[in-house]
Coordinates of C-alpha atoms in Angstrom, one line a residue:
Chain A
M29 CA 111.9 129.0 92.5
S30 CA 108.3 130.2 92.8
N31 CA 107.1 127.1 91.0
R32 CA 109.1 124.9 93.3
S33 CA 107.8 126.6 96.4
K34 CA 104.3 126.2 95.1
F35 CA 104.8 122.6 94.5
W36 CA 106.4 122.0 97.9
R37 CA 103.5 123.9 99.5
L38 CA 101.1 121.6 97.6
A39 CA 103.1 118.6 98.7
A40 CA 103.0 119.8 102.3
L41 CA 99.2 119.6 102.3
V42 CA 99.4 115.8 101.8
P43 CA 99.0 114.1 105.2
E44 CA 101.5 111.4 106.0
V45 CA 102.1 108.8 108.6
Q46 CA 104.1 110.0 111.6
C47 CA 107.4 108.4 112.4
P48 CA 107.6 106.2 115.5
D49 CA 108.8 108.2 118.5
Q50 CA 110.4 105.1 120.1
P51 CA 111.9 102.0 118.6
I52 CA 109.3 99.4 117.8
S53 CA 109.9 95.8 118.9
P54 CA 110.0 93.1 116.3
R55 CA 106.8 91.6 117.7
Q56 CA 104.9 94.8 117.0
K57 CA 106.5 95.1 113.6
F58 CA 105.3 91.6 112.8
K59 CA 101.8 92.5 114.1
Y60 CA 101.7 95.6 111.9
T61 CA 102.9 93.7 108.9
A62 CA 100.4 90.9 109.4
I63 CA 97.5 93.4 109.6
V64 CA 98.7 95.2 106.5
L65 CA 99.0 91.9 104.6
F66 CA 95.5 90.9 105.8
I67 CA 94.1 94.2 104.5
F68 CA 95.9 93.8 101.2
V69 CA 94.9 90.2 100.6
T70 CA 91.3 90.9 101.6
A71 CA 91.1 93.9 99.3
S72 CA 92.5 91.8 96.4
Q73 CA 89.5 89.4 96.9
V74 CA 86.7 91.9 97.4
L75 CA 85.1 92.6 94.0
L76 CA 84.2 96.1 92.9
Y77 CA 80.6 97.0 93.7
G78 CA 78.5 98.0 90.7
I79 CA 80.7 96.4 88.0
Q80 CA 79.3 93.7 85.7
H81 CA 81.1 90.6 86.8
Q82 CA 81.7 88.3 83.8
P83 CA 82.2 84.6 84.5
R84 CA 85.7 83.5 84.7
T85 CA 87.0 82.6 81.2
I86 CA 89.7 80.1 80.3
E87 CA 91.7 82.5 78.3
P88 CA 94.4 84.2 80.4
D89 CA 94.9 87.9 79.8
P90 CA 98.1 89.0 78.0
L91 CA 99.1 91.3 80.8
H92 CA 99.6 88.4 83.2
W93 CA 103.1 89.3 84.0
L94 CA 102.2 92.9 84.6
H95 CA 99.5 91.8 87.1
L96 CA 102.1 89.7 88.9
I97 CA 104.5 92.5 89.3
L98 CA 102.0 95.1 90.1
A99 CA 100.1 92.8 92.5
S100 CA 96.8 93.6 90.9
S101 CA 93.6 91.5 90.5
R102 CA 91.1 92.2 87.8
S103 CA 87.7 93.6 88.8
T104 CA 88.6 93.8 92.5
L105 CA 89.4 96.7 94.8
L106 CA 93.1 96.3 93.8
S107 CA 92.5 96.7 90.1
H108 CA 95.6 98.8 89.8
G109 CA 97.6 97.0 92.5
I110 CA 100.7 99.0 93.6
V111 CA 100.8 101.3 90.6
A112 CA 100.1 104.2 92.9
I113 CA 103.3 103.6 94.8
L114 CA 105.6 102.1 92.2
V115 CA 105.1 104.7 89.5
P116 CA 106.0 107.7 91.7
E117 CA 109.1 106.0 93.1
V118 CA 110.4 105.1 89.6
L119 CA 109.5 108.5 88.3
V120 CA 111.3 110.3 91.1
K121 CA 114.4 108.2 90.7
I122 CA 114.4 108.8 86.9
W123 CA 114.0 112.6 87.5
V124 CA 116.8 112.7 89.9
Y125 CA 119.0 110.8 87.5
L126 CA 118.1 113.1 84.6
K127 CA 118.8 116.2 86.8
I128 CA 115.2 117.4 86.4
I129 CA 115.1 117.4 90.2
T130 CA 118.3 118.3 92.0
L131 CA 118.5 117.0 95.5
D132 CA 120.1 119.2 98.1
T133 CA 121.5 116.5 100.4
S134 CA 122.7 119.0 103.0
A135 CA 119.2 120.2 103.8
P136 CA 117.7 118.0 106.6
E137 CA 114.1 118.3 105.2
T138 CA 115.0 117.0 101.7
G139 CA 113.9 113.5 102.7
V140 CA 110.6 114.7 104.1
L141 CA 109.8 116.8 101.0
M142 CA 110.8 114.0 98.7
N143 CA 108.5 111.6 100.6
R144 CA 105.6 114.0 100.4
A145 CA 106.2 114.6 96.7
Q146 CA 106.0 110.9 96.1
R147 CA 102.8 110.7 98.1
L148 CA 101.4 113.6 96.0
L149 CA 102.4 111.9 92.8
G150 CA 100.8 108.7 94.1
I151 CA 97.5 110.4 94.7
L152 CA 97.7 111.9 91.2
V153 CA 98.2 108.5 89.8
A154 CA 95.2 107.2 91.7
I155 CA 93.1 110.0 90.3
L156 CA 94.3 109.2 86.8
G157 CA 93.4 105.6 87.4
A158 CA 89.9 106.4 88.4
V159 CA 89.5 108.8 85.4
N160 CA 90.9 106.1 83.2
F161 CA 88.1 103.7 84.2
Y162 CA 85.5 106.4 83.3
V163 CA 87.2 106.9 79.9
R164 CA 87.1 103.2 79.2
S165 CA 83.5 102.7 80.3
Q166 CA 82.4 105.6 78.1
H167 CA 79.1 106.2 79.9
F168 CA 78.3 108.0 83.0
T169 CA 76.0 106.4 85.6
V170 CA 75.7 106.1 89.3
N171 CA 77.6 102.8 89.1
T172 CA 80.4 104.5 87.2
V173 CA 80.8 107.1 90.0
L174 CA 80.8 104.4 92.6
I175 CA 83.4 102.4 90.8
M176 CA 85.6 105.5 90.3
L177 CA 85.4 106.3 94.0
Q178 CA 86.2 102.8 95.0
I179 CA 89.3 102.7 92.8
L180 CA 90.4 106.1 94.1
C181 CA 90.0 105.1 97.7
S182 CA 91.7 101.7 97.2
D183 CA 94.7 103.3 95.6
I184 CA 95.0 105.9 98.4
I185 CA 94.7 103.0 101.0
V186 CA 97.6 101.3 99.2
I187 CA 99.6 104.5 99.3
Y188 CA 99.2 104.9 103.1
L189 CA 99.7 101.2 103.8
D190 CA 103.1 101.5 102.1
D191 CA 103.7 104.7 104.1
V192 CA 103.1 102.8 107.3
L193 CA 105.5 100.1 106.3
R194 CA 108.1 102.5 105.1
K195 CA 108.1 104.6 108.3
G196 CA 109.5 101.6 110.1
Y197 CA 106.4 100.0 111.5
G198 CA 106.7 96.9 109.2
L199 CA 109.3 94.4 108.2
L200 CA 109.6 95.1 104.5
S201 CA 108.9 98.0 102.2
G202 CA 105.4 98.0 100.8
I203 CA 106.3 97.3 97.2
S204 CA 108.4 94.3 98.0
L205 CA 105.8 92.9 100.5
F206 CA 102.8 93.3 98.2
T207 CA 104.5 91.9 95.2
A208 CA 106.0 88.9 97.0
T209 CA 102.7 88.2 98.7
N210 CA 100.8 88.3 95.5
I211 CA 103.2 85.9 93.8
C212 CA 103.2 83.5 96.7
V213 CA 99.4 83.4 96.7
N214 CA 99.4 82.8 93.0
I215 CA 101.8 79.9 93.4
L216 CA 99.9 78.3 96.2
W217 CA 96.7 78.8 94.2
K218 CA 98.1 77.0 91.1
A219 CA 99.2 74.1 93.3
F220 CA 96.2 73.7 95.6
S221 CA 93.3 75.5 93.9
P222 CA 89.9 73.7 94.5
M223 CA 88.3 75.5 91.6
S224 CA 87.2 73.4 88.7
V225 CA 87.3 74.4 85.1
M226 CA 84.5 73.3 82.7
Y227 CA 85.5 72.3 79.2
P228 CA 83.0 71.6 76.5
E229 CA 82.5 67.9 75.8
Q230 CA 84.9 66.9 78.6
S231 CA 84.7 66.2 82.2
P232 CA 85.6 69.1 84.6
E233 CA 89.1 69.3 85.9
F234 CA 90.5 70.8 89.0
E235 CA 92.7 73.9 88.5
G236 CA 95.3 73.0 91.2
A237 CA 98.0 70.6 90.2
V238 CA 98.2 68.6 93.4
I239 CA 94.4 68.3 93.9
A240 CA 94.0 67.3 90.2
W241 CA 96.6 64.6 90.7
V242 CA 94.8 63.2 93.7
H243 CA 91.4 63.4 92.0
L244 CA 92.6 61.7 88.9
L245 CA 94.2 58.9 90.8
M246 CA 91.0 58.3 92.8
T247 CA 88.5 58.5 90.0
R248 CA 90.3 56.8 87.0
T249 CA 90.7 53.1 86.8
D250 CA 93.6 53.3 84.5
K251 CA 96.4 54.6 86.9
L252 CA 99.0 55.0 84.2
S253 CA 96.7 57.2 82.2
A254 CA 95.8 59.2 85.3
M255 CA 99.5 59.7 86.2
S256 CA 100.3 60.7 82.7
K257 CA 97.5 63.3 82.5
A258 CA 98.3 64.7 85.9
F259 CA 102.0 65.1 85.1
Y260 CA 101.9 66.3 81.6
R261 CA 98.6 68.1 80.9
Q262 CA 99.1 71.4 79.1
N263 CA 95.9 73.3 79.6
L264 CA 96.2 73.7 83.4
P265 CA 99.1 73.6 86.0
N266 CA 100.5 70.1 86.2
I267 CA 102.8 68.2 88.6
I268 CA 105.9 68.8 86.4
N269 CA 105.3 72.5 86.9
F270 CA 104.9 71.9 90.6
L271 CA 108.1 69.9 91.0
A272 CA 110.0 72.5 88.8
T273 CA 108.8 75.2 91.2
C274 CA 110.0 73.3 94.2
L275 CA 113.4 72.9 92.5
F276 CA 113.6 76.5 91.4
V277 CA 112.9 78.3 94.7
P278 CA 116.0 76.9 96.5
L279 CA 118.1 77.8 93.5
A280 CA 116.9 81.4 93.5
I281 CA 117.5 81.6 97.3
F282 CA 121.0 80.3 96.7
F283 CA 121.7 82.9 94.2
Q284 CA 120.6 85.6 96.6
G285 CA 123.4 84.9 99.0
F286 CA 126.2 84.8 96.4
Y287 CA 128.9 87.4 96.6
I288 CA 132.4 88.1 95.3
V289 CA 135.3 88.9 97.6
L290 CA 137.6 91.6 96.1
P291 CA 141.0 92.3 97.7
V292 CA 141.4 96.1 97.9
R293 CA 144.5 98.2 98.7
T294 CA 143.6 101.1 100.9
R295 CA 145.2 104.5 100.5
R296 CA 147.5 103.9 103.5
N297 CA 148.7 100.7 101.7
F298 CA 146.8 98.3 104.0
Q299 CA 144.8 95.3 103.0
A300 CA 141.0 95.4 103.0
Y301 CA 138.3 93.3 101.4
C302 CA 135.3 94.4 99.4
H303 CA 132.2 92.2 99.2
I304 CA 130.2 92.7 96.0
K305 CA 126.9 91.0 96.4
L306 CA 125.4 89.8 93.2
S307 CA 121.9 89.8 94.6
H308 CA 121.8 93.5 94.4
F309 CA 121.9 93.2 90.6
L310 CA 119.2 90.7 90.3
Y311 CA 116.0 92.6 91.2
G312 CA 116.3 95.3 88.5
P313 CA 116.8 93.1 85.5
V314 CA 114.0 90.8 86.7
V315 CA 111.5 93.5 87.1
L316 CA 112.4 95.6 84.1
H317 CA 112.8 92.7 81.8
R318 CA 109.2 91.5 82.5
L319 CA 107.9 95.1 82.4
L320 CA 109.4 95.8 79.0
L321 CA 108.9 92.5 77.3
P322 CA 105.1 92.5 77.0
L323 CA 105.1 95.8 75.1
P324 CA 106.0 94.3 71.7
Y325 CA 103.6 91.4 72.5
V326 CA 100.6 93.6 73.0
A327 CA 101.5 95.8 70.1
S328 CA 101.9 92.9 67.8
K329 CA 98.7 91.2 68.9
V330 CA 96.6 94.3 68.5
L331 CA 98.1 95.1 65.1
Y332 CA 97.6 91.5 63.9
K333 CA 93.9 91.5 64.8
K334 CA 93.3 94.6 62.8
Y335 CA 95.8 94.4 59.9
S336 CA 96.6 90.7 59.6
G337 CA 97.3 91.0 55.9
N338 CA 100.1 93.6 56.2
T339 CA 103.6 92.4 55.5
L340 CA 105.2 94.4 58.3
V341 CA 102.6 93.3 60.8
N342 CA 103.2 89.7 59.8
L343 CA 106.9 90.3 60.1
L344 CA 106.3 91.5 63.7
G345 CA 104.2 88.5 64.7
K346 CA 101.6 86.0 63.5
W347 CA 99.1 84.8 66.0
D348 CA 97.0 81.6 66.1
G349 CA 94.3 80.7 68.5
L350 CA 93.0 77.5 67.1
N351 CA 95.0 74.6 68.6
H352 CA 96.0 76.1 71.9
F353 CA 92.9 75.7 74.1
G354 CA 91.6 79.1 73.2
Q355 CA 94.8 81.0 73.9
S356 CA 96.3 83.2 71.2
I357 CA 99.9 82.3 70.7
P358 CA 102.5 83.7 68.3
V359 CA 103.4 81.3 65.5
G360 CA 105.7 83.5 63.4
G361 CA 107.6 86.7 63.2
I362 CA 109.8 88.5 65.6
V363 CA 107.5 88.1 68.6
Y364 CA 107.6 84.3 68.0
Y365 CA 111.4 84.2 68.4
L366 CA 111.2 86.3 71.6
R367 CA 108.7 83.9 73.1
T368 CA 109.8 81.2 75.5
P369 CA 109.9 77.7 73.9
P370 CA 106.9 76.1 75.7
I371 CA 108.5 72.7 76.4
L372 CA 112.1 71.6 76.9
A373 CA 111.7 69.4 73.8
D374 CA 111.2 72.4 71.6
L375 CA 114.9 73.2 71.9
H376 CA 115.5 70.4 69.4
R377 CA 112.6 71.1 67.2
D378 CA 113.5 74.8 66.6
P379 CA 117.1 75.5 67.6
F380 CA 117.2 78.8 65.9
H381 CA 114.2 80.0 68.0
A382 CA 115.9 78.8 71.2
F383 CA 119.2 80.5 70.3
I384 CA 117.6 83.8 69.6
Y385 CA 115.5 83.7 72.7
V386 CA 118.5 82.8 74.9
A387 CA 120.7 85.5 73.4
F388 CA 117.9 88.1 73.7
V389 CA 117.2 87.4 77.3
L390 CA 120.9 87.4 78.4
I391 CA 121.9 90.5 76.5
S392 CA 118.9 92.5 77.6
C393 CA 119.4 91.5 81.3
V394 CA 123.1 92.5 81.2
F395 CA 122.3 95.9 79.7
I396 CA 119.4 96.5 82.1
S397 CA 121.7 95.6 85.0
M398 CA 124.4 98.0 83.9
G399 CA 121.9 100.8 83.3
L400 CA 120.5 100.4 86.8
M401 CA 124.0 100.4 88.1
V402 CA 124.6 103.8 86.5
C403 CA 121.4 105.1 87.9
A404 CA 122.2 103.8 91.4
S405 CA 125.7 105.2 91.5
S406 CA 124.5 108.7 90.4
K407 CA 122.0 108.7 93.3
G408 CA 124.7 107.9 95.8
V409 CA 123.6 104.4 96.6
F410 CA 127.0 103.1 95.4
N411 CA 128.0 102.4 99.0
G412 CA 125.1 100.1 99.4
F413 CA 126.5 97.7 96.8
V414 CA 130.0 97.5 98.1
V415 CA 130.5 96.5 101.7
L416 CA 134.0 97.5 102.6
N417 CA 135.2 95.2 105.3
M418 CA 137.1 97.8 107.2
Q419 CA 137.5 95.6 110.3
E420 CA 140.3 93.9 108.6
E421 CA 142.3 97.1 108.7
R422 CA 142.6 96.8 112.5
R423 CA 145.0 94.0 112.0
L424 CA 147.2 96.3 109.9
R425 CA 148.3 93.8 107.4
L426 CA 150.3 95.0 104.5
A427 CA 148.7 95.0 101.1
Q428 CA 149.1 92.0 98.9
P429 CA 150.8 92.3 95.5
D430 CA 147.6 91.4 93.7
S431 CA 145.4 93.9 95.5
I432 CA 143.7 96.6 93.4
H433 CA 143.5 100.3 94.3
A434 CA 140.4 101.8 95.8
N435 CA 139.9 103.8 92.7
E436 CA 139.3 100.7 90.7
I437 CA 136.4 99.4 92.8
R438 CA 133.9 101.0 90.5
R439 CA 135.2 99.2 87.4
H440 CA 134.9 95.9 89.2
V441 CA 131.4 96.7 90.4
M442 CA 130.4 97.4 86.8
R443 CA 131.9 94.0 85.9
A444 CA 129.9 92.4 88.7
A445 CA 126.8 94.1 87.4
C446 CA 127.4 92.3 84.1
V447 CA 127.8 89.0 85.9
G448 CA 124.7 89.7 87.9
G449 CA 122.6 90.5 84.9
F450 CA 123.9 87.4 83.1
C451 CA 123.0 85.3 86.1
A452 CA 119.5 86.8 86.2
G453 CA 119.1 86.0 82.5
V454 CA 120.3 82.4 83.0
L455 CA 117.8 82.0 85.9
I456 CA 114.9 83.4 83.8
I457 CA 115.7 81.1 80.9
F458 CA 116.1 78.0 83.1
A459 CA 112.9 78.7 85.0
D460 CA 110.8 79.3 81.9
L461 CA 112.1 76.2 80.2
I462 CA 111.3 73.9 83.1
G463 CA 107.9 75.6 83.4
V464 CA 107.6 76.8 86.9
F465 CA 104.4 78.4 88.3
C466 CA 104.0 82.1 87.7
S467 CA 107.1 82.1 85.6
G468 CA 110.7 82.2 86.9
T469 CA 110.5 86.0 86.9
G470 CA 107.8 86.0 89.4
I471 CA 109.5 83.5 91.8
M472 CA 112.8 85.4 91.5
L473 CA 110.9 88.6 92.2
A474 CA 109.3 87.1 95.4
V475 CA 112.6 85.7 96.6
T476 CA 114.5 88.9 95.9
A477 CA 111.8 91.0 97.6
S478 CA 111.8 88.7 100.7
Y479 CA 115.5 88.1 101.0
P480 CA 116.4 91.5 102.6
Y481 CA 114.4 90.5 105.7
V482 CA 116.4 87.4 106.1
D483 CA 119.6 89.3 105.3
G484 CA 118.9 91.9 107.9
R485 CA 118.6 94.8 105.5
A486 CA 114.8 95.1 105.7
S487 CA 114.5 98.8 106.5
E488 CA 117.2 99.9 104.0
V489 CA 116.0 98.4 100.8
G490 CA 113.4 100.1 98.6
S491 CA 112.1 98.9 95.4
F492 CA 114.5 97.5 92.8
G493 CA 116.7 96.3 95.5
F494 CA 118.4 99.6 96.4
Chain B
V25 CA 120.3 140.8 122.6
D26 CA 117.4 141.2 120.1
Y27 CA 119.9 141.7 117.2
S28 CA 121.8 138.5 118.1
S29 CA 118.7 136.4 118.5
S30 CA 117.3 137.7 115.2
R31 CA 120.5 137.0 113.5
L32 CA 120.1 133.2 113.9
P33 CA 117.2 132.6 111.4
V34 CA 119.1 134.5 108.7
F35 CA 122.2 132.4 109.1
H36 CA 120.7 128.9 108.7
P37 CA 119.2 129.3 105.2
N38 CA 122.5 130.4 103.8
R39 CA 124.4 127.6 105.4
H40 CA 122.0 124.7 104.5
G41 CA 120.5 126.2 101.4
S42 CA 117.1 124.7 102.2
L43 CA 114.1 125.3 99.9
L44 CA 111.4 126.1 102.4
L45 CA 113.2 128.4 104.9
P46 CA 113.7 131.5 102.8
V47 CA 109.9 132.0 102.3
P48 CA 108.9 132.7 105.9
V49 CA 111.9 134.8 106.4
L50 CA 111.2 136.9 103.4
R51 CA 107.6 137.3 104.5
R52 CA 108.7 138.4 108.0
R53 CA 111.0 141.0 106.4
R54 CA 108.2 142.4 104.2
R55 CA 106.0 142.7 107.3
R56 CA 108.8 144.4 109.1
G57 CA 109.2 146.9 106.4
R58 CA 105.5 148.1 106.7
P59 CA 105.1 151.3 108.7
P60 CA 101.8 150.5 110.4
S61 CA 103.0 147.4 112.3
T62 CA 106.6 148.0 112.9
A63 CA 106.7 146.8 116.5
G64 CA 104.3 143.9 116.0
G65 CA 106.2 142.9 112.9
S66 CA 109.5 142.7 114.6
G67 CA 108.1 140.8 117.6
G68 CA 106.4 138.4 115.2
F69 CA 109.5 138.1 113.2
S70 CA 111.7 136.8 116.0
G71 CA 109.0 134.6 117.6
G72 CA 107.8 133.3 114.3
G73 CA 111.3 132.6 113.0
G74 CA 112.1 130.7 116.2
S75 CA 109.0 128.6 116.1
N76 CA 109.4 127.9 112.4
M77 CA 113.0 127.0 112.9
L78 CA 112.1 124.6 115.7
R79 CA 109.3 123.1 113.6
F80 CA 111.5 122.4 110.7
Y81 CA 114.1 120.6 112.6
T82 CA 112.2 118.9 115.4
D83 CA 108.9 118.1 113.9
E84 CA 109.1 116.6 110.5
A85 CA 106.9 119.0 108.6
P86 CA 103.7 121.0 109.2
G87 CA 100.6 119.3 108.1
L88 CA 98.2 116.5 109.1
R89 CA 100.0 113.4 110.4
L90 CA 98.3 110.0 110.7
S91 CA 99.1 107.3 113.1
P92 CA 99.5 103.8 111.7
T93 CA 96.5 102.6 113.7
M94 CA 94.4 105.2 112.1
V95 CA 95.5 104.1 108.6
L96 CA 94.8 100.5 109.4
V97 CA 91.4 101.3 110.9
M98 CA 90.4 103.4 107.9
S99 CA 91.4 100.7 105.5
L100 CA 89.4 98.0 107.3
C101 CA 86.4 100.4 107.5
F102 CA 86.6 101.0 103.7
I103 CA 86.8 97.2 102.9
G104 CA 83.9 96.6 105.3
F105 CA 81.9 99.3 103.7
V106 CA 82.3 97.8 100.2
T107 CA 81.5 94.3 101.5
A108 CA 78.4 95.7 103.1
L109 CA 77.5 97.3 99.8
H110 CA 77.7 93.9 98.2
V111 CA 75.5 92.3 100.9
F112 CA 72.8 95.0 100.7
G113 CA 73.0 95.0 96.9
K114 CA 72.2 91.3 96.9
L115 CA 69.4 91.7 99.4
Y116 CA 67.9 94.6 97.4
R117 CA 68.1 92.6 94.1
S118 CA 66.5 89.5 95.8
R119 CA 63.7 91.7 97.1
T120 CA 63.1 93.4 93.8
A121 CA 63.1 89.9 92.1
A122 CA 60.6 88.6 94.6
S123 CA 58.3 91.6 94.1
A124 CA 58.6 91.2 90.3
S125 CA 57.8 87.5 90.4
A126 CA 54.9 88.1 92.7

């Protein structure tokens, strides 16, 4: 009790954004959201002062997925992205589920204290991020202090921007807004980037797929060769990737609106209908699948670089960087089979690899979805998944013979969670095979994060869709 | 009358089981038990309890509260400050380079 009161007193010291005292018009909400987005995008472009800026290399970093989800840009003010608001939210949810924190829902100030506790944890994460930079640089100069202060202030700014949006001044929650914006900016950049990449002994190429296409058509005399290169080049985004992205976005949007109607028999023996929306089960598998998958990748890569002769390390993954434009790509071991086949034609070359990859993605998505469902129901968010259409009860129709009891709703929701996880896995596999920009996971993340605004649930949805 | 008014703060913590409320009440009781400030303690007890009760339920929580405009202005000022650091850093480097070359 004393420790709790001390913690709450410490949490009470954290300033927070005041709630609006009158309802805000949608115009003002849009204005606030636009300003927050402008601040976020600008901060993701401003480089850290005092850091040694290396020229942009061709090799992509292995934590590309993590940067997408966390909306972070390397060597800029948003080096850590939304870590300072995502980690506290996930930690608090896990602690509530594991009974480390017991929520007293009857107390009116529980929400206030929980919010302040998350702010305090966010500030602690920001401090840890700044200290982490000092540990990595391993020398202490004025530049190091400046960089640590910049990282700390940037993370605190992200925390309070999210607080502004969360208090009702914005359209979406901060996590969804920042992640979706970052992914959309990345997609547009890959399609229309005017940056040119220099290759040794070759002519420079534009990074954007559409601009490269136009440039190749204008400069090359052989139109067929120009079209072939623009459509099928492997080192940079190509037109096939662009068309695949245009195809995949409507598909992901269609999946968002999908729901199952369940006939329910109420306790007074009347007919009611239960809408189970599959979109609620898509966000969690999408995020967690991409958060957990890079872990064996990074471990295998680091181990292979140091102990490439070990049998166990070779069993985990063999890496080769010679024939892949400088990128290190797994060519053997367990990690190879968990990797997406790069082209659709590889399904025929290595069917065993394709089968293992498909099975792994589907099974892991289903299990993640069911796990998140268990966490959600323990928190009391169960009602958010199931929309009981009680208006039907006004007509006082008698229950149909095939209606299920209200007690069985949970079992059907778990079944819907399996279906949702399966659909998420199918979408991830399909998107990765046709080679969309920023991976199918990123696009589904952006669509899932933005859909609550279209659906009218903008202020209710936190991260992970519930 | 005093007894009925002082009764209210004691009831609410038991009903709602909140985490913060018992602390001020216990503090007030300890102050009330002290001989030198009996009358002042009892007066402070009822007044403080009432104001604390009102604060907990009407205002969200004690502490510094920022307006969204303040948050946005602070963020823009910080980004402008870092950008200015970049600009002055480049000017400083160009001046030192010019002096070194000369």
